[in-house]
Amino acid sequence: MKLLEGAGRRSPPRNGEMPVMMRMTVRMRLPRKNEEEQPIRRKEAKPRTVMRRTVMWGKERRERREEERKEGRRKKTVRVRRVVRRRKRRKMRGSSSDSSSHSDDEEEESLSEGEMARLKEEVEEKKKLIANIRNKPWRMKRRLMHLKEAQTFVDKFEGALGKGKGRKWYAYKVMMTKKWIKFQRDFENFRTACIPWESRIKEVESHFGSSVASYFIFLRWMYGMNLVLFGFTFGLVVIPEVLMGLPYGSVPRKTVPRAEQPTAQDYSVLMDFQGYCKYSVMFYGYYNDQRTIGLLKFRLPLSYLMVGIGTFGYSLMVVIRTMAKNADVGGGDGDEGEFTFSWKMFTSWDYLIGNAETADNKYASITTSFKESIVDEQENQKDENIHLRRFLRVLANFLIICSLGGSGYLIYFVVKRSQEFATRDDLSWYEKNEVEIIMSLLGLLCPPLFETIAELEDYHPRIALKWQLGRIFALFLGNLYTFLFALFDEVNTKLEQEQAIKNSSIWAMKEYYANYSRLVNDSEATPPPMDPADVIRGPCWETAVGIEFVKLTVSDIQVTYLTILIGDFARAVIVRFLNYCWCWDLEAGFPSYGEFDISGNVLGLVFNQGMIWMGAFYAPGLVGINVLRLLSSMYYQCWAVMATNVPHERVFKASKSNNFYMGLLLLILFLSLLPVVYTIMTLPPSFDCGPFSGKAKMFDVIMETIDLDLPAFMGTIFSYAANPGLIIPAVLLMVWFSYKKNRRNNTDSTNQVMKDLEDLLPNRSLIPLAPPPEPEPQAKPTKTKPGSAGKGVNLEKDVALASTNPNTRGPVSRPPGPRGPGSMAGPGGGQGRGRGRGPPLR
Amino acid sequence: MGNKQTIFTDEQLDAYQVRLLHGRYHELAPHLVPMDYTNDPDCKLPLALIVNMPELKENPFRNRIVEAFSEDGAGNLSFNEFVDMFSVLSEMAPRELKAIYAFKIYDFNVDNYLCKEDLEKTLNKLTKEELTPEEVELVCEKTIEEADLDGDNKLSFTDFENMISRAPDFLSTFHIRI
């Protein structure tokens, strides 16, 4: 608390062992370590001090004592005298630089190396104390006192160290360091003040608790990451093409074909991302394949590829870094029932609650939770029927696998049908959108179905939750792979078409020239190039893929917003206003107000990000769309939560696996990486659109750059380094390193803590230092019986997204831990049950 | 790119944050609290004023929290202690520090042990006395049984610390944002 030093007080030293002569002026309490050394030093120092008493001022004396008291070597005394004398500018008695002599005759003009080092050490120690003073559990007074001492010392001696050789440079260095620290501090302030939405999130937090707020913190984190990705894409790909590339209409790839021109501006066509939308910077096909563009010779194709790969690299780095940070916050790894009651008693109240209604809810839920645990405890002796339970679990898994298989087949069937439909023209609205509708329905209905089946299994709520999330994830994967399968089919078809079109376009060109020369009757004239709108165009599969992803994202946005509007807002309006004229109490009974479905929303966010990663390579505009989506989501969902949701009634238990959702994000990152990398490596780019047109493979552009732009030897180096045998181990090593780092634990030092606690207590009773705690006391029931848990205990897990890592500099949001499903059979009616938000839908 | 959501930036607890806190402290009692601290005034605010802050108002342990940070044990906080309180309860405070103060807060009779009476009082505050005496008795017994390591039927700081260090949500719940 540096700024409080003006307000702090100095208290008289409590250390009684200080040397007599010093007691009069010293007001510092320094570590008691060197007491046995002091008498010796005192003896040596005394004569000199006495002689100089009249000339030593308070400050000088204090400095000297400071130094004396540092743990160290006896030589210190001599050096101390030297320093003191030097500061007094006494007459020199010699100028030896031998620091080991004890003789009084040693006198130097400048500090020797050893002295300087020692002084530096002391200064460093004091600095460390200043840095750590906040973490010490002392009273404020004591802290301020120490802080002031340490700072005075540092200030004094930073000047002193400057004497001697290079002192000007040292002083300059010190000044620059101070300025730099100040600058850093101001910058940190500025950064903190710039963090967006802080007050909004605080409001949500005080009403709904930390778990709901943690979703918004995660959303904000995603927004930040997407903003950076957007910056890359926009700055390095879109802007150069717009500013330095050819304008619209100049080349075939940038022009709407003649056949489509009449409808190119229609709203419905634009909504489908055809027409003018398709031939814009948003999609891959617009970009030209010139090796360098503009005056600056900007290499656009290379930049495009690098940005595409860099997107993944950056995301990977950020996710792993966040995981590493969050893994530091272990929070203990005890098993389920170890401290049930203790934790309930001491950690169930959420200190963030500032709202009376929320507090009431919390009291109620804590009471319920205690009652449930008591009941469980009392029923603990009941016999379990293992065989029945096993049978039920197997049955449940079988049913779920059946339903997963059923949904997979349904999607496959519908996709096949849509391929048939593609050949027909007279389609009803339903037939046109059948795939999307079916997938949406599956996404909405399957999660609650899984929940219902899972009640057969009778697992502990946390385990049940993990199963549930795993199953939803499997459902999503099914959707995803079906979608990719459909896309891949389309791509292959287009590639086949391309061959045919290539031939026909050459043929058309020849025809055009033949016609032209016939019309003009001048076989020598060079015909003007064909109008770009008339050139026969290839199918451009990359743009088609990009369009698919953009449509998917947009429809996902629409579904999300609609679900909130209808599922939450309309419901709240109905419950509020129809309540006056309805037979039963709508607010307490059936629909009531919705609760915020944290896990559903977080999963949705994670899956959406996966889509973005997959599609960003083919549609650079997609990242921009996502940034806008996240921005509006933040405001919209904050409003929706405050206006239409009620705080959760159920008990929350934080998950221990805080990195669960980050792990999911990482997994999805890899899954998104695969298709893109596959297409870059194996599929040939379209011949007439995009920055890689004309090349055999997309990464040929790198080869080209190495050959043409870089010196020759680098080419050979790269050819060795590009060996997959090197790259894969390198990636694995990197991942391994990041997890190694996570294993480092912070050791608790209970002893010091005990001493400090002692100090803090008003009555100062001595607490005997207890031996290191034994982990397991005697026999105790390890698990409360989960038999009754399924019905009676409605435990839901807190999604602890907010980072509470005290050990890092600026805590990053911790990802959410798994949270219970939206509702289980229990009191209070089915809150949010019908609203299972599944994976993103077409 | 991480998302920093600290309110207290770490070592550089700076003029901005302290001024914010001072603003809050001042508005609790504008006549009593001076704006100028250079002369080191000796001004303490009573318990009753501090527990009415919105951040503390709904907390069942608000009285104990303020008492734990006051030097005289009666809840009168000087500005330093006020800052101390919010600093320990902030996100940045280390776990050990929080554990120490949590222990102090839950120790109602200030004897450095969480004895049965302390636990009963804690439980009653948490449940607003909704549990029957038998249930209270059972819960307190179970708690002591779970956490007591040295077998003296009350929880010393070591026991408490051992138990709380494994609690997954201690850090997230023992947190006040200001």
Coordinates of N, CA and C in Angstrom, one line a residue, chain A residues 316-436:
Chain A
L316 N -4.8 -21.8 -30.3 CA -4.2 -22.9 -29.5 C -3.4 -22.3 -28.4
M317 N -2.6 -21.3 -28.7 CA -1.7 -20.8 -27.7 C -2.5 -20.2 -26.5
V318 N -3.5 -19.4 -26.9 CA -4.4 -18.8 -25.9 C -5.1 -19.8 -25.0
V319 N -5.7 -20.8 -25.7 CA -6.4 -21.8 -24.9 C -5.5 -22.5 -23.9
I320 N -4.3 -22.9 -24.5 CA -3.4 -23.7 -23.6 C -2.9 -22.8 -22.4
R321 N -2.7 -21.6 -22.8 CA -2.2 -20.7 -21.7 C -3.2 -20.5 -20.6
T322 N -4.5 -20.4 -21.0 CA -5.6 -20.2 -20.1 C -5.7 -21.5 -19.3
M323 N -5.6 -22.6 -19.9 CA -5.7 -23.9 -19.2 C -4.6 -24.0 -18.2
A324 N -3.4 -23.6 -18.6 CA -2.3 -23.7 -17.7 C -2.5 -22.9 -16.4
K325 N -3.0 -21.6 -16.7 CA -3.3 -20.8 -15.6 C -4.3 -21.3 -14.7
N326 N -5.4 -21.8 -15.3 CA -6.5 -22.3 -14.4 C -6.2 -23.6 -13.7
A327 N -5.2 -24.3 -14.3 CA -4.9 -25.6 -13.6 C -4.1 -25.3 -12.3
D328 N -3.5 -24.1 -12.2 CA -2.8 -23.8 -11.0 C -3.8 -23.7 -9.8
V329 N -5.0 -23.3 -10.1 CA -5.9 -23.2 -9.0 C -6.5 -24.6 -8.7
G330 N -5.7 -25.4 -8.0 CA -6.2 -26.7 -7.8 C -7.4 -26.8 -6.9
G331 N -7.3 -26.2 -5.8 CA -8.5 -26.2 -4.9 C -8.6 -27.5 -4.2
G332 N -7.6 -28.4 -4.3 CA -7.8 -29.6 -3.7 C -8.4 -30.7 -4.5
D333 N -8.0 -31.9 -4.2 CA -8.5 -33.0 -5.1 C -9.1 -34.1 -4.2
G334 N -9.8 -33.6 -3.2 CA -10.3 -34.7 -2.3 C -11.5 -35.4 -2.9
D335 N -11.8 -36.5 -2.4 CA -12.9 -37.3 -3.0 C -14.2 -36.7 -2.5
E336 N -15.2 -37.3 -3.0 CA -16.6 -36.8 -2.9 C -17.0 -36.5 -1.5
G337 N -17.0 -37.4 -0.6 CA -17.7 -37.2 0.7 C -16.7 -36.8 1.8
E338 N -15.6 -36.4 1.5 CA -14.6 -36.2 2.5 C -15.0 -35.1 3.5
F339 N -15.4 -34.0 3.0 CA -15.6 -32.9 4.0 C -17.0 -32.3 3.7
T340 N -18.0 -33.2 3.4 CA -19.3 -32.7 3.0 C -19.8 -31.6 3.9
F341 N -20.0 -31.9 5.2 CA -20.6 -31.0 6.1 C -19.7 -29.8 6.3
S342 N -18.4 -30.0 6.4 CA -17.6 -28.8 6.7 C -17.6 -27.8 5.6
W343 N -17.6 -28.4 4.4 CA -17.6 -27.5 3.2 C -18.9 -26.8 3.1
K344 N -20.0 -27.5 3.4 CA -21.3 -26.9 3.3 C -21.4 -25.7 4.3
M345 N -20.8 -26.0 5.5 CA -20.9 -25.0 6.5 C -20.1 -23.7 6.2
F346 N -18.9 -24.0 5.7 CA -18.0 -22.8 5.6 C -17.9 -22.2 4.2
T347 N -18.3 -22.9 3.2 CA -18.1 -22.4 1.9 C -19.4 -22.3 1.1
S348 N -20.5 -22.5 1.7 CA -21.7 -22.5 0.9 C -22.3 -21.1 0.7
W349 N -22.0 -20.2 1.7 CA -22.5 -18.8 1.5 C -21.7 -18.1 0.5
D350 N -22.3 -17.5 -0.5 CA -21.6 -16.8 -1.6 C -21.5 -15.3 -1.1
Y351 N -20.3 -14.8 -0.8 CA -20.2 -13.5 -0.2 C -20.5 -12.4 -1.3
L352 N -20.6 -12.8 -2.5 CA -20.9 -11.8 -3.5 C -22.3 -11.4 -3.5
I353 N -23.2 -12.1 -2.9 CA -24.6 -11.8 -3.0 C -24.9 -10.5 -2.3
G354 N -25.6 -9.6 -3.0 CA -25.9 -8.3 -2.5 C -27.4 -7.9 -2.6
N355 N -28.1 -8.9 -3.0 CA -29.5 -8.6 -3.3 C -30.4 -9.5 -2.3
A356 N -31.4 -8.8 -1.7 CA -32.1 -9.5 -0.7 C -32.8 -10.7 -1.1
E357 N -33.4 -10.7 -2.4 CA -34.1 -11.8 -2.9 C -33.2 -13.0 -3.1
T358 N -32.1 -12.7 -3.7 CA -31.1 -13.8 -3.9 C -30.6 -14.3 -2.6
A359 N -30.5 -13.5 -1.6 CA -30.0 -13.9 -0.3 C -31.1 -14.9 0.3
D360 N -32.3 -14.5 0.1 CA -33.4 -15.4 0.7 C -33.3 -16.7 0.0
N361 N -33.2 -16.7 -1.3 CA -33.1 -18.0 -2.0 C -31.9 -18.8 -1.6
K362 N -30.8 -18.1 -1.3 CA -29.6 -18.8 -0.9 C -29.8 -19.5 0.5
Y363 N -30.5 -18.7 1.4 CA -30.8 -19.3 2.7 C -31.6 -20.6 2.5
A364 N -32.6 -20.4 1.7 CA -33.5 -21.6 1.5 C -32.7 -22.8 0.9
S365 N -31.9 -22.5 -0.1 CA -31.2 -23.6 -0.7 C -30.1 -24.2 0.2
I366 N -29.5 -23.4 1.0 CA -28.6 -24.0 2.0 C -29.3 -24.9 3.0
T367 N -30.4 -24.4 3.5 CA -31.2 -25.2 4.4 C -31.6 -26.5 3.8
T368 N -32.1 -26.4 2.5 CA -32.5 -27.7 1.8 C -31.3 -28.6 1.7
S369 N -30.2 -28.0 1.3 CA -29.0 -28.9 1.1 C -28.6 -29.5 2.4
F370 N -28.6 -28.8 3.5 CA -28.3 -29.4 4.8 C -29.2 -30.6 5.1
K371 N -30.5 -30.3 4.9 CA -31.5 -31.3 5.2 C -31.3 -32.6 4.4
E372 N -30.9 -32.3 3.1 CA -30.7 -33.5 2.3 C -29.5 -34.3 2.7
S373 N -28.4 -33.6 3.0 CA -27.3 -34.3 3.5 C -27.5 -35.0 4.8
I374 N -28.4 -34.4 5.7 CA -28.7 -35.1 6.9 C -29.5 -36.4 6.6
V375 N -30.4 -36.3 5.7 CA -31.2 -37.5 5.3 C -30.3 -38.5 4.7
D376 N -29.4 -38.1 3.9 CA -28.5 -39.1 3.3 C -27.6 -39.8 4.3
E377 N -27.2 -38.9 5.3 CA -26.4 -39.5 6.3 C -27.1 -40.5 7.1
Q378 N -28.4 -40.2 7.4 CA -29.1 -41.1 8.2 C -29.5 -42.4 7.5
E379 N -29.5 -42.3 6.1 CA -29.9 -43.5 5.4 C -28.7 -44.3 4.9
N380 N -27.6 -43.9 5.4 CA -26.3 -44.4 4.9 C -26.2 -45.9 5.0
Q381 N -26.9 -46.4 6.0 CA -26.7 -47.8 6.3 C -27.6 -48.8 5.4
K382 N -28.3 -48.2 4.6 CA -29.2 -49.0 3.8 C -28.5 -49.9 2.9
D383 N -29.0 -51.1 2.6 CA -28.3 -52.0 1.7 C -28.5 -51.6 0.3
E384 N -27.5 -51.7 -0.5 CA -27.6 -51.4 -1.9 C -27.7 -52.7 -2.7
N385 N -28.5 -52.6 -3.7 CA -28.7 -53.7 -4.6 C -27.9 -53.5 -5.8
I386 N -26.7 -54.1 -5.7 CA -25.8 -53.8 -6.8 C -26.2 -54.3 -8.2
H387 N -26.8 -55.5 -8.1 CA -27.1 -56.1 -9.4 C -28.2 -55.3 -10.2
L388 N -29.2 -54.9 -9.4 CA -30.2 -54.1 -10.1 C -29.7 -52.9 -10.7
R389 N -28.8 -52.3 -9.9 CA -28.2 -51.0 -10.4 C -27.4 -51.2 -11.6
R390 N -26.6 -52.2 -11.6 CA -25.8 -52.5 -12.8 C -26.7 -52.7 -14.0
F391 N -27.7 -53.5 -13.8 CA -28.6 -53.8 -14.9 C -29.2 -52.6 -15.5
L392 N -29.7 -51.7 -14.5 CA -30.3 -50.5 -15.0 C -29.3 -49.6 -15.7
R393 N -28.1 -49.6 -15.3 CA -27.1 -48.8 -16.0 C -26.8 -49.3 -17.4
V394 N -26.7 -50.6 -17.5 CA -26.5 -51.1 -18.8 C -27.7 -50.8 -19.7
L395 N -28.9 -51.0 -19.2 CA -30.0 -50.7 -19.9 C -30.1 -49.2 -20.4
A396 N -29.7 -48.3 -19.5 CA -29.7 -46.9 -19.8 C -28.7 -46.6 -20.9
N397 N -27.5 -47.2 -20.8 CA -26.5 -46.9 -21.9 C -27.0 -47.5 -23.2
F398 N -27.6 -48.6 -23.1 CA -28.1 -49.2 -24.4 C -29.2 -48.3 -25.0
L399 N -30.1 -47.8 -24.2 CA -31.1 -46.9 -24.7 C -30.5 -45.7 -25.4
I400 N -29.5 -45.2 -24.7 CA -28.9 -43.9 -25.2 C -28.1 -44.2 -26.5
I401 N -27.4 -45.3 -26.5 CA -26.7 -45.6 -27.8 C -27.7 -45.8 -28.9
C402 N -28.8 -46.4 -28.6 CA -29.9 -46.5 -29.6 C -30.3 -45.2 -30.1
S403 N -30.6 -44.3 -29.1 CA -31.1 -43.0 -29.6 C -30.0 -42.2 -30.3
L404 N -28.8 -42.3 -29.9 CA -27.7 -41.6 -30.7 C -27.7 -42.2 -32.1
G405 N -27.7 -43.5 -32.2 CA -27.7 -44.2 -33.5 C -28.9 -43.8 -34.3
G406 N -30.0 -43.7 -33.7 CA -31.2 -43.3 -34.4 C -31.1 -41.9 -34.9
S407 N -30.6 -41.0 -34.1 CA -30.5 -39.6 -34.6 C -29.4 -39.5 -35.7
G408 N -28.3 -40.3 -35.6 CA -27.4 -40.3 -36.7 C -28.0 -40.8 -38.0
Y409 N -28.7 -41.9 -37.9 CA -29.3 -42.4 -39.1 C -30.3 -41.4 -39.7
L410 N -31.1 -40.8 -38.8 CA -32.1 -39.8 -39.3 C -31.4 -38.7 -40.1
I411 N -30.3 -38.2 -39.5 CA -29.6 -37.1 -40.2 C -29.1 -37.6 -41.5
Y412 N -28.5 -38.7 -41.5 CA -28.0 -39.3 -42.8 C -29.1 -39.4 -43.8
F413 N -30.2 -39.9 -43.4 CA -31.3 -40.1 -44.3 C -31.8 -38.8 -44.9
V414 N -31.9 -37.8 -44.0 CA -32.4 -36.5 -44.4 C -31.4 -35.9 -45.4
V415 N -30.1 -36.0 -45.1 CA -29.1 -35.4 -46.0 C -29.2 -36.1 -47.3
K416 N -29.3 -37.4 -47.4 CA -29.4 -38.1 -48.6 C -30.6 -37.6 -49.4
R417 N -31.7 -37.4 -48.7 CA -32.9 -36.9 -49.4 C -32.7 -35.5 -49.9
S418 N -32.0 -34.7 -49.2 CA -31.8 -33.3 -49.6 C -30.9 -33.3 -50.9
Q419 N -30.0 -34.3 -51.0 CA -29.3 -34.4 -52.3 C -30.1 -34.7 -53.4
E420 N -31.2 -35.6 -53.2 CA -32.1 -35.8 -54.2 C -32.9 -34.6 -54.6
F421 N -33.3 -33.9 -53.5 CA -34.1 -32.7 -53.7 C -33.4 -31.7 -54.5
A422 N -32.0 -31.7 -54.4 CA -31.2 -30.6 -55.1 C -31.5 -30.7 -56.6
T423 N -31.8 -31.9 -57.1 CA -32.0 -32.0 -58.5 C -33.4 -31.4 -58.9
R424 N -34.3 -31.4 -58.0 CA -35.7 -30.9 -58.4 C -35.8 -29.4 -58.1
D425 N -36.8 -28.9 -58.7 CA -37.0 -27.4 -58.6 C -38.2 -27.0 -57.8
D426 N -39.2 -27.9 -57.7 CA -40.5 -27.5 -57.1 C -40.5 -27.9 -55.7
L427 N -39.8 -27.2 -54.8 CA -39.7 -27.7 -53.5 C -40.5 -26.8 -52.6
S428 N -41.2 -27.4 -51.6 CA -41.9 -26.6 -50.6 C -40.9 -26.1 -49.6
W429 N -41.3 -25.2 -48.8 CA -40.4 -24.6 -47.8 C -39.8 -25.7 -46.9
Y430 N -40.7 -26.6 -46.5 CA -40.2 -27.7 -45.6 C -39.2 -28.5 -46.3
E431 N -39.4 -28.8 -47.5 CA -38.4 -29.7 -48.2 C -37.1 -29.0 -48.4
K432 N -37.2 -27.7 -48.6 CA -35.9 -27.0 -48.8 C -35.1 -26.9 -47.5
N433 N -35.8 -26.8 -46.4 CA -35.1 -26.7 -45.1 C -35.2 -27.9 -44.2
E434 N -35.4 -29.0 -44.9 CA -35.7 -30.2 -44.0 C -34.5 -30.5 -43.1
V435 N -33.3 -30.5 -43.7 CA -32.1 -30.9 -42.9 C -32.0 -30.0 -41.7
E436 N -32.1 -28.7 -41.9 CA -31.9 -27.8 -40.8 C -33.0 -28.0 -39.7

